[in-house]
Short mmCIF file of C-alpha atoms in Angstrom, two decimals:
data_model
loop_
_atom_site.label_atom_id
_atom_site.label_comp_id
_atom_site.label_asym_id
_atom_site.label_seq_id
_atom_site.Cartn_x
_atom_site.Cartn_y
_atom_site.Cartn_z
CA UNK N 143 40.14 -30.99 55.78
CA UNK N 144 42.35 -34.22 55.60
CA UNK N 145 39.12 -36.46 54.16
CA UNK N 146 38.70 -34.12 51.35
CA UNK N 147 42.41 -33.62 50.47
CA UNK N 148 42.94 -37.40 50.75
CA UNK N 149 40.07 -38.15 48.83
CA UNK N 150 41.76 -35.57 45.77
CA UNK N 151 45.10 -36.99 46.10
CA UNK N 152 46.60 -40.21 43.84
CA UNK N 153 49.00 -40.68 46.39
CA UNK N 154 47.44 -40.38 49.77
CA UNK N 155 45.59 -42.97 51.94
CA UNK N 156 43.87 -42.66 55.15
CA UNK N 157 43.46 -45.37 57.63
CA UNK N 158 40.66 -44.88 60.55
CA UNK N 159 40.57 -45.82 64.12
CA UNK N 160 37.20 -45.90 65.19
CA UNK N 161 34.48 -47.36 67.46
CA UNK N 162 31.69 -49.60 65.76
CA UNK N 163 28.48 -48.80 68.33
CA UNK N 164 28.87 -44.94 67.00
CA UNK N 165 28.00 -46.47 63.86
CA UNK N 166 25.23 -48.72 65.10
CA UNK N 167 28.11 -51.73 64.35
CA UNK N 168 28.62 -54.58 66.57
CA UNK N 169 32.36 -54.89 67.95
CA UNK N 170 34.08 -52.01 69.29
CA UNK N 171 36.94 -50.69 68.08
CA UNK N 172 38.53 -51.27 63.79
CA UNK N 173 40.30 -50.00 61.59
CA UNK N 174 39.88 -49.43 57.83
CA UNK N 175 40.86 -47.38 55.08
CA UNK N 176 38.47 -44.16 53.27
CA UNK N 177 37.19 -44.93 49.78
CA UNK N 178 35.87 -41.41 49.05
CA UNK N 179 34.23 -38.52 49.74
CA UNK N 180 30.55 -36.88 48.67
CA UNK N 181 30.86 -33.50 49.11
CA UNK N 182 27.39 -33.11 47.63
CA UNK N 183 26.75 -35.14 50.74
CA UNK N 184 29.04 -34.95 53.01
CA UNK N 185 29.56 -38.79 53.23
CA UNK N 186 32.62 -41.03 53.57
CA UNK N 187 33.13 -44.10 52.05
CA UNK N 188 34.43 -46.37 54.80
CA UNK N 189 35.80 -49.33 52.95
CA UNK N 190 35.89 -51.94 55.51
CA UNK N 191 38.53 -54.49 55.86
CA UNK N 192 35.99 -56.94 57.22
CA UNK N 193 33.84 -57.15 54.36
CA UNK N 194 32.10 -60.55 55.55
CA UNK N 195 30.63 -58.35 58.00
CA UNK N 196 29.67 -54.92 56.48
CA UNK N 197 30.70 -54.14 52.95
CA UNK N 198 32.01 -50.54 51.79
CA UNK N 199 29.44 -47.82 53.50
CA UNK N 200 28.59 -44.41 53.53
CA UNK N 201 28.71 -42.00 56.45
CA UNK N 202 28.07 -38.31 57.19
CA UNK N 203 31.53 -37.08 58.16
CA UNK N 204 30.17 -35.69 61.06
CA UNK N 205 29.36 -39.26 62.77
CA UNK N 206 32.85 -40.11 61.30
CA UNK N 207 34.49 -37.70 63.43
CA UNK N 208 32.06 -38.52 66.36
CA UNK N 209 32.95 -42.38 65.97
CA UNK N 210 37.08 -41.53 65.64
CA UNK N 211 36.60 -38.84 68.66
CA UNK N 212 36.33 -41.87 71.72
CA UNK N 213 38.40 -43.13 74.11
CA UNK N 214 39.87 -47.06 73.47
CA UNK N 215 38.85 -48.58 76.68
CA UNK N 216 42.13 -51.59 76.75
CA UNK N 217 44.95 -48.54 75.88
CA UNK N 218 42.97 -45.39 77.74
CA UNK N 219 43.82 -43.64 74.48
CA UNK N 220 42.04 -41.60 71.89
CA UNK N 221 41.65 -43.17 68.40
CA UNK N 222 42.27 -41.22 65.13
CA UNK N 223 43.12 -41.67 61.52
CA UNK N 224 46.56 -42.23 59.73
CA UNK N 225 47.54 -40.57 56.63
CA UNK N 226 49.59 -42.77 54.59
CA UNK N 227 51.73 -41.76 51.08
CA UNK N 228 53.75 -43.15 48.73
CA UNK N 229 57.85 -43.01 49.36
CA UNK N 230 60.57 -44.48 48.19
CA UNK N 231 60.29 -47.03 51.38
CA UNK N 232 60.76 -50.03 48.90
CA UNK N 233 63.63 -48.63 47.15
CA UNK N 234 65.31 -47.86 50.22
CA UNK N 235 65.02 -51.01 51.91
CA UNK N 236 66.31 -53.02 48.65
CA UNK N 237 69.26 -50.83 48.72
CA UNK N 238 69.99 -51.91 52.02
CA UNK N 239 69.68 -55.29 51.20
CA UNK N 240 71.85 -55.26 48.06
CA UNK N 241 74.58 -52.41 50.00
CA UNK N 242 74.04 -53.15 53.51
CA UNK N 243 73.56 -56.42 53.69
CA UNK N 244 70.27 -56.64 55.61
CA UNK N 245 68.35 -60.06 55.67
CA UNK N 246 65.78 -60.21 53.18
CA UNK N 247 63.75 -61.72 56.02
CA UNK N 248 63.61 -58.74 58.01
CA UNK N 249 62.63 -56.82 55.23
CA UNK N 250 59.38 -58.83 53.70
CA UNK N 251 57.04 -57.70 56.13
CA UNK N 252 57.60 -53.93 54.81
CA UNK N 253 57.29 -55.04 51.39
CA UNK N 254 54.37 -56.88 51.75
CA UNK N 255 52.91 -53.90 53.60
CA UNK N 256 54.12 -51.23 51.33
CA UNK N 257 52.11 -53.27 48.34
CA UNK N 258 49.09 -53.80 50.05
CA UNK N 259 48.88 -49.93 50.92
CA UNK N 260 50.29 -49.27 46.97
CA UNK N 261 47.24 -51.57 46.25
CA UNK N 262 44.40 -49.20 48.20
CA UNK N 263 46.03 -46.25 46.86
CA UNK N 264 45.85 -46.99 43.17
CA UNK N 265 42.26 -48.63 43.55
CA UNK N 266 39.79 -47.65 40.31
CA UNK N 267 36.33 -48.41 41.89
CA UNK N 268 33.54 -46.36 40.51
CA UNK N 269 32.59 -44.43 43.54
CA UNK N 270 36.00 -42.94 43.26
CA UNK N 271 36.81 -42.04 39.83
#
C-alpha cells in the first residue's frame, strides 16, 4: 500500500487529489500532502495546505480512497495522489546553470519547489515520529 510505505519512508511524499463533500468539507476539489498513517487505526493524516480552513485531520483510509476515487467535473478526469522523492533535481539544474548556461530565472521556480517539498519531507511533528 503506497500510504503505508510513504508513511515509513524519509524520503517519500505523497500529494492527494481529492474531493472535499466526501469528507463532509465545503469546496470541491484540493490538494494536500499525507502526514501519517495509524495503522492501529487505519487513519491518514491529511495535512491540509489550507490550514485557515481545516487544520491537519484524521481519516479512515477507506473514505480517503472513496474521496480520491471521483471524477473532477471542469477536466472529466479522475483524481489521485502523487508520490514525490528526493533526487538530485537541484544539483542537476545548478549544473546546467554553471555548464550550460541556463538562466537562473528559468530555474527558481524548481528550486523553490524542490525546497518546499524537501521541507514536507523532512517535517518532525509528533504524530509522525
Amino acid at each position: 500500500n503506497d500510504v503505508i510505505r510513504v508513511c515509513k519512508s524519509t524520503n517519500e511524499v505523497m500529494i492527494l487529489s481529492y474531493y472535499r463533500p466526501t469528507l463532509n468539507q465545503s469546496g470541491s476539489g484540493h490538494f494536500s500532502p499525507i502526514g501519517g498513517y495509524n495503522s492501529n487505526k487505519d487513519l491518514v493524516l491529511i495535512m491540509d495546505v489550507a490550514r485557515f480552513k481545516y487544520p491537519p485531520h484524521w481519516i479512515p483510509l477507506s473514505l480517503l480512497f472513496d474521496s480520491i476515487n471521483t471524477i473532477d467535473i471542469d477536466s472529466n478526469k479522475s483524481r489521485g495522489y502523487i508520490l514525490l522523492s528526493k533526487g538530485d533535481g537541484i544539483i542537476n539544474k545548478c549544473n546546467n546553470i554553471c555548464i550550460n548556461g541556463e538562466n537562473d530565472d528559468d530555474i527558481n521556480d524548481n528550486i523553490d519547489m524542490t525546497a518546499q517539498i524537501d521541507s514536507i519531507i523532512n517535517h518532525s511533528c509528533e504524530n509522525c515520529r
